[in-house]
Short mmCIF file of C-alpha atoms and ligand atoms in Angstrom, two decimals:
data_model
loop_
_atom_site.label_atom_id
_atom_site.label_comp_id
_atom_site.label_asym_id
_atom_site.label_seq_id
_atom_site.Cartn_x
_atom_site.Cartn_y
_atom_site.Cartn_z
CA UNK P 26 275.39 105.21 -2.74
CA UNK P 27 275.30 107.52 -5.73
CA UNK P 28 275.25 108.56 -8.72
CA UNK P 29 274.69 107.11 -12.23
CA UNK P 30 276.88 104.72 -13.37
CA UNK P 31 279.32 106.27 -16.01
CA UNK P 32 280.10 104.34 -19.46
CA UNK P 33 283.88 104.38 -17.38
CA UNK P 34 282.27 103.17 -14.08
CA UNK P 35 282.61 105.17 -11.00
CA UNK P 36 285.72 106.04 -10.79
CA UNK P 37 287.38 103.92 -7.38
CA UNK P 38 291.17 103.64 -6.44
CA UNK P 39 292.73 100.74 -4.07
CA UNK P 40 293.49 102.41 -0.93
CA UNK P 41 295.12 100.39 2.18
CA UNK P 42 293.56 101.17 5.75
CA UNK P 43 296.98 102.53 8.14
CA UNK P 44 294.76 103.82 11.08
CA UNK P 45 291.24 103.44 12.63
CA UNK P 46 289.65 106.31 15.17
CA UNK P 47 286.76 107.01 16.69
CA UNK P 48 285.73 103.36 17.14
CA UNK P 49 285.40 101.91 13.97
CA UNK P 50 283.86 105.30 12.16
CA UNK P 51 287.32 107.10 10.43
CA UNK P 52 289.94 105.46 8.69
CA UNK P 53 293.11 107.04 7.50
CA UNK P 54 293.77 105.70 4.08
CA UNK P 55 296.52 105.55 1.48
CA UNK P 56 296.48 105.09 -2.42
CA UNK P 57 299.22 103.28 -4.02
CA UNK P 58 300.30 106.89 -5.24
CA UNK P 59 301.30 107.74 -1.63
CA UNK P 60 298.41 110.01 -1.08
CA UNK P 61 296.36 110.15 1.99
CA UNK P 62 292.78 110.61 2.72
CA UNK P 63 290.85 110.81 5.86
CA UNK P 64 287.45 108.90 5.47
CA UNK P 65 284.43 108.76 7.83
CA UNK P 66 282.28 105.36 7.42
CA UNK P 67 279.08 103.91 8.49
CA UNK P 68 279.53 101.89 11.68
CA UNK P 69 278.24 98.52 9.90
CA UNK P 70 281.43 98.32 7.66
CA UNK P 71 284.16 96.60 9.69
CA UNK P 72 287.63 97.53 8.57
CA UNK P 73 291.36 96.60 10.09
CA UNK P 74 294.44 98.08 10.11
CA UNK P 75 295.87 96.45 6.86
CA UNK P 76 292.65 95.87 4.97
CA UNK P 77 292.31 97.09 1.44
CA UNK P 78 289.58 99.32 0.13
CA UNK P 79 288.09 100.69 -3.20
CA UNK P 80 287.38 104.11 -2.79
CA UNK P 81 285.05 106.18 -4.77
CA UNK P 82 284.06 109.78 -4.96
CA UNK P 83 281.11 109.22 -2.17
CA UNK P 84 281.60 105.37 -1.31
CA UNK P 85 283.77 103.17 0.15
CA UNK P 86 283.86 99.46 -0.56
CA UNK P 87 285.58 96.15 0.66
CA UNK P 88 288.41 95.79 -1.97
CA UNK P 89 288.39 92.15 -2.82
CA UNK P 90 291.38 89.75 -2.14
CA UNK P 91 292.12 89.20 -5.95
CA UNK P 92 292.72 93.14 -6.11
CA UNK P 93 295.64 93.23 -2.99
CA UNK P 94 298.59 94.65 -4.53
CA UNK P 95 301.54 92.14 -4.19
CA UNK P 96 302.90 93.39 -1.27
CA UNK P 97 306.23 90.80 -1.37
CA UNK P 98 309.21 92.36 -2.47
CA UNK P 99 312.64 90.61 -3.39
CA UNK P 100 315.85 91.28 -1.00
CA UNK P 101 319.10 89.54 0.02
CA UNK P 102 319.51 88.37 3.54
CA UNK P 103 322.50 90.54 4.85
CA UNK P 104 321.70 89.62 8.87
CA UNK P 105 319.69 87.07 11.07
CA UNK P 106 319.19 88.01 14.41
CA UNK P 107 316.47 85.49 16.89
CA UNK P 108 313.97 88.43 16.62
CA UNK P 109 314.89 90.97 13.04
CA UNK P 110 316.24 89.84 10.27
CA UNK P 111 317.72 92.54 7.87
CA UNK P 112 317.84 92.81 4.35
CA UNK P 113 319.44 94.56 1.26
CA UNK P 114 316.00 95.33 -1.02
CA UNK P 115 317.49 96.81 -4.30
CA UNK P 116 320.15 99.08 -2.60
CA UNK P 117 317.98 100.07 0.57
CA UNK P 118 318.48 98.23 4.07
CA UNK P 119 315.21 97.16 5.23
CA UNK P 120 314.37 94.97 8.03
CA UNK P 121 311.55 92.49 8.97
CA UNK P 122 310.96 89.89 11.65
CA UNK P 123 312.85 86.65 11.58
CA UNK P 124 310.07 83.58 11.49
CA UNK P 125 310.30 80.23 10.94
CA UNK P 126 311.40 79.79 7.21
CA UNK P 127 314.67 78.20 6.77
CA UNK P 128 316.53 81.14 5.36
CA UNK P 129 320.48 82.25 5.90
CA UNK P 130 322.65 84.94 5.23
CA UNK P 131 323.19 85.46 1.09
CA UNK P 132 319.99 83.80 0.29
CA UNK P 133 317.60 85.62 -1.97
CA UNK P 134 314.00 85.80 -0.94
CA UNK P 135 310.59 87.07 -1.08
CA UNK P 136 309.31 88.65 1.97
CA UNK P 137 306.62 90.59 2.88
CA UNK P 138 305.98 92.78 6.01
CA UNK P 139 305.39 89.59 8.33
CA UNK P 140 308.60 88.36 7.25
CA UNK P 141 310.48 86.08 4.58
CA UNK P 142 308.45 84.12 2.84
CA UNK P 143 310.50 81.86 0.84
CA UNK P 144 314.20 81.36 -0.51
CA UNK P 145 314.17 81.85 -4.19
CA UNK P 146 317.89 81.35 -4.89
CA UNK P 147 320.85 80.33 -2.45
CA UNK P 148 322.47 83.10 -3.67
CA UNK P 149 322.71 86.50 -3.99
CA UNK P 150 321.26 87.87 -7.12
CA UNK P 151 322.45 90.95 -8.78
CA UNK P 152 320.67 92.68 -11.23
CA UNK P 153 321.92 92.14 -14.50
CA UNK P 154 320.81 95.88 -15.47
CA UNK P 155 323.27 97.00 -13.09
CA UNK P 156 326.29 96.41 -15.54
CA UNK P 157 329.83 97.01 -14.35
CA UNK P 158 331.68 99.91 -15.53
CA UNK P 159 335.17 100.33 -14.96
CA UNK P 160 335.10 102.17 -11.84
CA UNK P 161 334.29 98.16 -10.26
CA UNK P 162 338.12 98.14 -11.58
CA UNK P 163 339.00 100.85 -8.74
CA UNK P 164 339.52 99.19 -5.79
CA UNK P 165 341.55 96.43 -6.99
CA UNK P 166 344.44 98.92 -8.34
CA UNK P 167 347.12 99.38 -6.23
CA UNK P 168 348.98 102.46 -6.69
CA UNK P 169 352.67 102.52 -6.51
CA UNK P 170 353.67 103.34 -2.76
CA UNK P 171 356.18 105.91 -3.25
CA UNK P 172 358.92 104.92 -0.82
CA UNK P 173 358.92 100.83 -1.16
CA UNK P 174 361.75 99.73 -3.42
CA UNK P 175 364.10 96.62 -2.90
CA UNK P 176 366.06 98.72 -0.12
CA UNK P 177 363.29 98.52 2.56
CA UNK P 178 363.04 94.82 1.96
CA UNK P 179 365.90 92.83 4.11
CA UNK P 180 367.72 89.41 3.03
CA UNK P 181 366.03 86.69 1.36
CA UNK P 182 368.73 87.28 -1.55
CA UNK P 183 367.75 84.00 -2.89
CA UNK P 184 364.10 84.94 -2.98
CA UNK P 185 364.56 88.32 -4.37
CA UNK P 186 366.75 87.55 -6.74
CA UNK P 187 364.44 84.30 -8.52
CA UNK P 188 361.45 86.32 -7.81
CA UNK P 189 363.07 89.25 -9.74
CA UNK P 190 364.46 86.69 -12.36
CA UNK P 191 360.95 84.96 -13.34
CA UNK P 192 359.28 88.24 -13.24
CA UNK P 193 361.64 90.25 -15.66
CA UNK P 194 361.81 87.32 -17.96
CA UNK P 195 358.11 87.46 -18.13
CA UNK P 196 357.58 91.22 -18.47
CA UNK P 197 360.54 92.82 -19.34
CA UNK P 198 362.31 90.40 -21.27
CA UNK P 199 359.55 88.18 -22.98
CA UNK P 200 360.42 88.78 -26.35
CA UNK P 201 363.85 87.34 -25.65
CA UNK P 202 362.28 84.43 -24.19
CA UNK P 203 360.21 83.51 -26.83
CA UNK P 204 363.21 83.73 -29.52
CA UNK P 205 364.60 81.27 -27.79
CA UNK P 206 361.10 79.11 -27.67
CA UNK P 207 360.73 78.86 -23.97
CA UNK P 208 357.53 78.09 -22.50
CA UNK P 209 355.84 82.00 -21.07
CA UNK P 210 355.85 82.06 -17.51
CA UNK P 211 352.67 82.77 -16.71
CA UNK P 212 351.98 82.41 -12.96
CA UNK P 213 354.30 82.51 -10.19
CA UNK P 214 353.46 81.11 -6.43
CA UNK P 215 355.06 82.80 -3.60
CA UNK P 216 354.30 80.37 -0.15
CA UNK P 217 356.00 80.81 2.93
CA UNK P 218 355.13 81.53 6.82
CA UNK P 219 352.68 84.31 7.55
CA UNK P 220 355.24 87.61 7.81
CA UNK P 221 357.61 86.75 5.78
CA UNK P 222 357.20 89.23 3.27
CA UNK P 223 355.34 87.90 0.24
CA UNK P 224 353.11 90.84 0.09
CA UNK P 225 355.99 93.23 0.52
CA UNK P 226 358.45 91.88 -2.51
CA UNK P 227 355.01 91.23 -4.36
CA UNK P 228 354.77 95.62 -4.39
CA UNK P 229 357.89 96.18 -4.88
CA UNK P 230 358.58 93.85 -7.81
CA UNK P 231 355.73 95.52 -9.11
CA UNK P 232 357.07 99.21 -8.70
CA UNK P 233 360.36 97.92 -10.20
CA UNK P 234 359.31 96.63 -12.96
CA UNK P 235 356.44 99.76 -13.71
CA UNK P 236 353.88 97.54 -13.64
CA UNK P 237 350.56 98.12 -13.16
CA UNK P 238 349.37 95.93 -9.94
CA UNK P 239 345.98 94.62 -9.60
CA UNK P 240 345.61 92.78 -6.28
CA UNK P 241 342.77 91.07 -5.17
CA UNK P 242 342.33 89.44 -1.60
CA UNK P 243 340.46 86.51 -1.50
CA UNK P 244 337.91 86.48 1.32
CA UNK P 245 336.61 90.22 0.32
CA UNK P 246 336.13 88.91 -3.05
CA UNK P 247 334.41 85.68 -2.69
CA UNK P 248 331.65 87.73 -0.67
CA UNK P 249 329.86 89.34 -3.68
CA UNK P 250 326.95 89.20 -5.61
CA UNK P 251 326.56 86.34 -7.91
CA UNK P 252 328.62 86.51 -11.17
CA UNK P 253 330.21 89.62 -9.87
CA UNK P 254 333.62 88.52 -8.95
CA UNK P 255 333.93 86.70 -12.07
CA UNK P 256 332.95 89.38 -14.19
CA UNK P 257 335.40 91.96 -12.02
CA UNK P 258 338.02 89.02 -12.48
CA UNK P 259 337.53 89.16 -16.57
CA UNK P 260 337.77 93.05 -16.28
CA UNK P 261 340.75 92.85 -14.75
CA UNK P 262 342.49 90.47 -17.10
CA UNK P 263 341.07 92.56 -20.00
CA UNK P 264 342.49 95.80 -18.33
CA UNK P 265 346.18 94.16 -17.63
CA UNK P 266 346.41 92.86 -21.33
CA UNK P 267 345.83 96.60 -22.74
CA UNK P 268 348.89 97.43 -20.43
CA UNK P 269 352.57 97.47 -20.96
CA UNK P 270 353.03 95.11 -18.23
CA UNK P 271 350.91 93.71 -15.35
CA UNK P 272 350.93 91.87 -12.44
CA UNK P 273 347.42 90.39 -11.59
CA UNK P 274 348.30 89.53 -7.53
CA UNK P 275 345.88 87.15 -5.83
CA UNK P 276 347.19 87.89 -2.30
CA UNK P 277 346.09 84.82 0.37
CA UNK P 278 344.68 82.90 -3.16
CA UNK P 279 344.14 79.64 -0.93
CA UNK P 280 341.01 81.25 0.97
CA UNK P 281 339.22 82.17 -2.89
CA UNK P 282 341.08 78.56 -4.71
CA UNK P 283 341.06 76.04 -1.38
CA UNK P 284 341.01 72.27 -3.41
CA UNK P 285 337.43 72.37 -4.74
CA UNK P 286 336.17 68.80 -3.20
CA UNK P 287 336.71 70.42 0.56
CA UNK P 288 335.66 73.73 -0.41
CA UNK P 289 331.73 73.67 -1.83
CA UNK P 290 331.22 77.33 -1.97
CA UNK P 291 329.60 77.85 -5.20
CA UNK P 292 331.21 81.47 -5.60
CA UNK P 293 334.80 80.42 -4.69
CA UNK P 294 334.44 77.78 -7.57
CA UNK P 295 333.20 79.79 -9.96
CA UNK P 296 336.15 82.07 -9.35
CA UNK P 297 338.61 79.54 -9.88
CA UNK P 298 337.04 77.84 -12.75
CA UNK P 299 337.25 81.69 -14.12
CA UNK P 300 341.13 82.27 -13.29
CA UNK P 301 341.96 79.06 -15.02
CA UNK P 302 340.25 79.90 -18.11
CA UNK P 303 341.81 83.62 -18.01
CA UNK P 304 345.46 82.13 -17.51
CA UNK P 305 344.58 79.27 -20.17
CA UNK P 306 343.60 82.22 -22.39
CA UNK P 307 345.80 84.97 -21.66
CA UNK P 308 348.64 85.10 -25.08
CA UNK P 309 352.17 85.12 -24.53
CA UNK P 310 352.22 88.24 -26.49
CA UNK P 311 350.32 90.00 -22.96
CA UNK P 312 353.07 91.40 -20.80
CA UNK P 313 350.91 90.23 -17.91
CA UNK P 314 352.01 87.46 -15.03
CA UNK P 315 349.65 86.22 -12.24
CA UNK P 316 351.47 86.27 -8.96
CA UNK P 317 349.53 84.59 -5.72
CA UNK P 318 350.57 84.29 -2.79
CA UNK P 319 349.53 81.09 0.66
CA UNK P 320 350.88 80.73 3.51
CA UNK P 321 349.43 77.21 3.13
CA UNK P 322 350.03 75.86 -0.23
CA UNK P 323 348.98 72.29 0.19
CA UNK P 324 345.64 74.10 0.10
CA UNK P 325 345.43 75.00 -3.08
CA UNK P 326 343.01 73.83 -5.85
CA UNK P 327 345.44 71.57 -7.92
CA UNK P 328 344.09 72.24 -11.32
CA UNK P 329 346.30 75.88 -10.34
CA UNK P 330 349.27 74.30 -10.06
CA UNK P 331 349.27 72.05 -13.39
CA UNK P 332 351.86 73.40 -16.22
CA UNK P 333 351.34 76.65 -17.80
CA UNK P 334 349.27 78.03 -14.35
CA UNK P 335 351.31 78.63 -10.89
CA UNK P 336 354.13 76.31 -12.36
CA UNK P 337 356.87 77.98 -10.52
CA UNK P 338 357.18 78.76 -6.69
CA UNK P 339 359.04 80.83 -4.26
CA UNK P 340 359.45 79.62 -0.88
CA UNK P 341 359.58 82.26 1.52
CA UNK P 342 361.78 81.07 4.50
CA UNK P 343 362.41 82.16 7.72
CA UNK P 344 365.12 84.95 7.52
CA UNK P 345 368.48 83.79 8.86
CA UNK P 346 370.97 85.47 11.31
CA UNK P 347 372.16 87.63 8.44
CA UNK P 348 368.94 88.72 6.88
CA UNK P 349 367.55 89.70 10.75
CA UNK P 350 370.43 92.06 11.05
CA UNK P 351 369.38 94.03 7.58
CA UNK P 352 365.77 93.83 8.61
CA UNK P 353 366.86 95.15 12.07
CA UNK P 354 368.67 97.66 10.09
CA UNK P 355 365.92 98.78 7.97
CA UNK P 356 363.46 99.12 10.80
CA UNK P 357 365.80 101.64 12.41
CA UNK P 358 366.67 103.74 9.66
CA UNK P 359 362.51 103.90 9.55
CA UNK P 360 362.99 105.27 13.47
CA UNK P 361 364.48 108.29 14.96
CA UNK P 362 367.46 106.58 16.87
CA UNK P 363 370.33 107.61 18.99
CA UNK P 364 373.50 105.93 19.26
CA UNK P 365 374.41 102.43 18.19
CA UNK P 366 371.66 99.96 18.74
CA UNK P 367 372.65 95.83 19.22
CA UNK P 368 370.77 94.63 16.01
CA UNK P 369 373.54 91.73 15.99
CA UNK P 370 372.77 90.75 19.54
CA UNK P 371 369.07 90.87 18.73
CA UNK P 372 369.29 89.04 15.48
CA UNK P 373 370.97 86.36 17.45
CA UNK P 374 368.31 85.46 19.82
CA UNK P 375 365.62 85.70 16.96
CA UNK P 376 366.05 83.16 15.32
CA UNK P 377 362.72 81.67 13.81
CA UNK P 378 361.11 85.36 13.80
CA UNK P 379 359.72 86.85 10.86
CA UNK P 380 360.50 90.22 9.55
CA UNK P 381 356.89 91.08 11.28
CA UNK P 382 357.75 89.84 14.44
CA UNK P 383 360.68 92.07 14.54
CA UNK P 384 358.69 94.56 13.59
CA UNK P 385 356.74 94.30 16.62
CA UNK P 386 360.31 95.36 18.52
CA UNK P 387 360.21 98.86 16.88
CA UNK P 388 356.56 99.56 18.45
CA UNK P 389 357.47 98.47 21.63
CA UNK P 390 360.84 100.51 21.60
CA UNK P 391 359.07 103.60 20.78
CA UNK P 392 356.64 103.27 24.06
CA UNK P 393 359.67 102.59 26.13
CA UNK P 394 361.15 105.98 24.46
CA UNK P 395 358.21 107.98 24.96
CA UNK P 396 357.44 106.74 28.40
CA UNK P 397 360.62 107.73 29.56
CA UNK P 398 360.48 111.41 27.54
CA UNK P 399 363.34 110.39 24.96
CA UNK P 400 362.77 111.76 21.09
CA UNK P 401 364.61 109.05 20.03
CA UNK P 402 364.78 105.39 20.16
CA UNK P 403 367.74 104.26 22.28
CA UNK P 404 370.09 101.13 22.90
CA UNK P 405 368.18 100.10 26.17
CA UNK P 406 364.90 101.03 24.70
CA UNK P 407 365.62 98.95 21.95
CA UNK P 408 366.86 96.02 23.94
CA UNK P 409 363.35 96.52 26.28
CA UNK P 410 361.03 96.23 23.17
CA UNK P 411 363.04 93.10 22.44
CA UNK P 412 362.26 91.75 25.57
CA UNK P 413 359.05 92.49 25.76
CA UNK P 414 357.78 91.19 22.15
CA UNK P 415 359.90 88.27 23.26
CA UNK P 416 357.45 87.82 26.59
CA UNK P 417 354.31 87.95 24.44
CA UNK P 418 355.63 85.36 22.27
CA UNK P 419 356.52 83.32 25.20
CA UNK P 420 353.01 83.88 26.59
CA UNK P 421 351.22 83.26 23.53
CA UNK P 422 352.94 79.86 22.92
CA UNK P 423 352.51 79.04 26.91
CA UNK P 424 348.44 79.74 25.89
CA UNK P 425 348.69 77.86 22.78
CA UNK P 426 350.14 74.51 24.63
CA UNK P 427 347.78 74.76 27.46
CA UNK P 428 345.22 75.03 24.76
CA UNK P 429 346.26 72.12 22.92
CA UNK P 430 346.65 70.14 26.63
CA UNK P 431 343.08 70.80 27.36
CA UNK P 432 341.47 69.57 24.03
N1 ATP A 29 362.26 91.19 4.11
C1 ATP A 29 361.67 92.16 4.81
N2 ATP A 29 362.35 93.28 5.15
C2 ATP A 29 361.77 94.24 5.89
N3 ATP A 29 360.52 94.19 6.34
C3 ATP A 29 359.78 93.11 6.03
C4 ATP A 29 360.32 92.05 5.25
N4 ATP A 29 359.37 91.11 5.11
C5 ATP A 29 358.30 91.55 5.77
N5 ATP A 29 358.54 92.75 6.33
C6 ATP A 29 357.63 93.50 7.20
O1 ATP A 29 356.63 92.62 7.66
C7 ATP A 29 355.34 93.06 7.27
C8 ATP A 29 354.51 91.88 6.85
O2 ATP A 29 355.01 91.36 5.64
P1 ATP A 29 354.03 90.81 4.53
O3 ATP A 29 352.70 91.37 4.70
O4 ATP A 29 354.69 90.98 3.22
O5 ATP A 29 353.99 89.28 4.94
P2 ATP A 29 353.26 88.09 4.19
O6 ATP A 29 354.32 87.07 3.91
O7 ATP A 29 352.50 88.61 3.05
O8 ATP A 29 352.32 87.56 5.33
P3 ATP A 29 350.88 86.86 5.22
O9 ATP A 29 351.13 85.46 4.75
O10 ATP A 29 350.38 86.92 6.61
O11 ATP A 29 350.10 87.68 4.26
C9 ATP A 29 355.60 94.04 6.14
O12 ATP A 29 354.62 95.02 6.10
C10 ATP A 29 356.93 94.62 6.48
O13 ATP A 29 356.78 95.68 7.39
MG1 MG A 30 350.43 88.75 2.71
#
């Protein structure tokens, strides 16, 4: 003990003990500034690892409880294993141990070093000084593919040709359509069996018509922070309105817009409640028309499909006889091939494929080619990927029954 007491006081800074040696007699401190200090101390003080101190120029002290810096820091639960738990603290992964406190995944909590502490919200917080700037626009942009026009995309005349109608009438030929007073398009539903191409003619319309195409896939953009897909959403109505035309593509749009009673995911409503109001608003002087596409469209949030929303739809079907032949015929002039292949024969003992199950026949081919040292894609390689895809499908539905026979 030293010294006179200044008018200041002696001047002491909180210092946290991070190792004892030499029984009990030197700690190895840090101040809050990240410094570090070796200290020797009489042997009747008893610090822990832990502990907080004041330390002065010649003394050390006990710093009391009231003085602890608040060592619990806000994160988002990103993972929950039985023993760590990890967590996203302002942009830095940081982990902790998992206790007992009734936490999940998405929650936002207070934890400290022992672990979380307590859920503060149910969801994840963002930062409202982290504003979004129009690179958050980025990844929802599709560039025009520079090869996809309606050539690569076989049959489905029907299809194409009232998907091309609704879409021109909307962007290319809106003016016309209001002289005559009819109601704007303004969204168009495209439903139909998983490979069937709604993706596909969704591009290429775009391409064709030069418009810009914003797409957004549902389950990536449910999992956000909070407000965040929203606010993206509005940036990306605000950006297709300042365009000539636009296509604002919800691809999958029953996994973000399932019917809200079954589907109690806070962010998914919020994003629906947010696409209604943006369709509601958008003018019918904005060349822009919302195209979504389900493969399961008794799914959908009805409040999308009352008039002036998703109040037209395109069922994709199944392609028939003639429409497998074209796609058959498109897949090959995307191949090196030799000689005439039997896309007919195929086509007829496809029926109920989708242009991405024959797909799968090109693949195949091309092992059978390269197994047996050909540079090109032959009749009987052809007809062996054929078989083949048509084994798997065999097997698969041979799984699926036995499946369904068991439950
Ligand atoms: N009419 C077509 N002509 C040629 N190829 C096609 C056609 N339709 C689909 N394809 C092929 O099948 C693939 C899958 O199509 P796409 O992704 O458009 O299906 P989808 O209907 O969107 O399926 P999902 O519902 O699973 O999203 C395409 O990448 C393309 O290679
Ligand atoms: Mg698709």
């Amino acid at each position: 003990m030293s010294g006179e007491v200044s008018e200041q006081g002696p001047p002491q800074a909180l210092a946290r003990v991070k190792a004892i040696h030499n029984g009990g007699q030197l700690l190895y401190l840090q101040f809050l500034n990240g410094n570090y200090l070796w200290l020797a101390i009489k042997d009747s003080m008893e610090f822990e690892v832990g502990d907080w101190a004041l330390v002065g120029d010649e003394r050390i002290d006990y710093a009391p409880e009231e003085l602890w810096p608040d060592e619990r820091w806000l994160g988002i639960v990103k993972s929950k294993l039985p023993d760590l738990t990890i967590l996203d603290a302002s942009g830095h992964l940081r982990f902790v141990p998992t206790n007992e406190v009734d936490y999940e995944i998405g929650n936002t909590v207070l934890v400290t070093d022992h672990g979380v502490d307590r859920v503060i919200d149910e969801r994840p917080l963002r930062r409202d000084s982290d504003p979004l700037d129009e690179s958050a626009l980025a990844p929802y942009i599709v560039p025009p593919s520079g090869n996809l026009d309606f050539s690569k995309f076989g049959g489905l005349k029907d299809v194409v040709q009232r998907a091309m109608q609704l879409v021109e009438a909307t962007l290319v030929k809106r003016e016309k359509l209001k002289a005559i007073k009819a109601r704007p398009i303004k969204g168009v539903l495209f439903t139909g069996d998983p490979g069937t191409g709604k993706t596909m003619l969704a591009r290429i319309i775009a391409k064709e018509t030069q418009s810009v195409l914003y797409r957004i896939r549902g389950p990536e953009f449910v999992s956000k922070w909070v407000g965040e897909s929203e606010e993206v959403l509005r940036m990306i109505f605000d950006d297709a309105a300042e365009q000539k035309r636009a296509i604002v593509f919800f691809d999958e749009i029953d996994s973000v817009a399932g019917r809200r009673e079954e589907n109690d995911h806070d962010a998914s409503r919020r994003i629906v409640a947010t696409l209604l109001t943006m369709m509601d608003r958008a003018e019918p002087e904005e060349n822009v028309l919302v195209l979504a596409t389900t493969n399961r469209p008794d799914d959908i949030d009805e409040a999308l499909l009352r008039a002036g929303r998703f109040d037209w739809t395109i069922e994709f079907p199944k392609p028939s006889h003639e429409d497998r032949v074209e796609i058959l015929a498109i897949g090959a002039a995307r191949h090196t091939v030799k000689g005439d292949l039997p896309l007919a024969t195929v086509a007829a003992q496809t029926e109920g494929w989708t242009a991405a199950d024959l797909d799968l026949i090109w693949a195949e081919a091309s092992l059978f080619a390269v197994s047996d040292e050909r540079e090109a894609i032959m009749a009987e390689d052809f007809v062996a990927g054929f078989q083949r895809v048509q084994e798997q499908f065999n097997l698969k539905r041979v799984n699926e029954r036995r499946r369904v026979a068991q439950e």
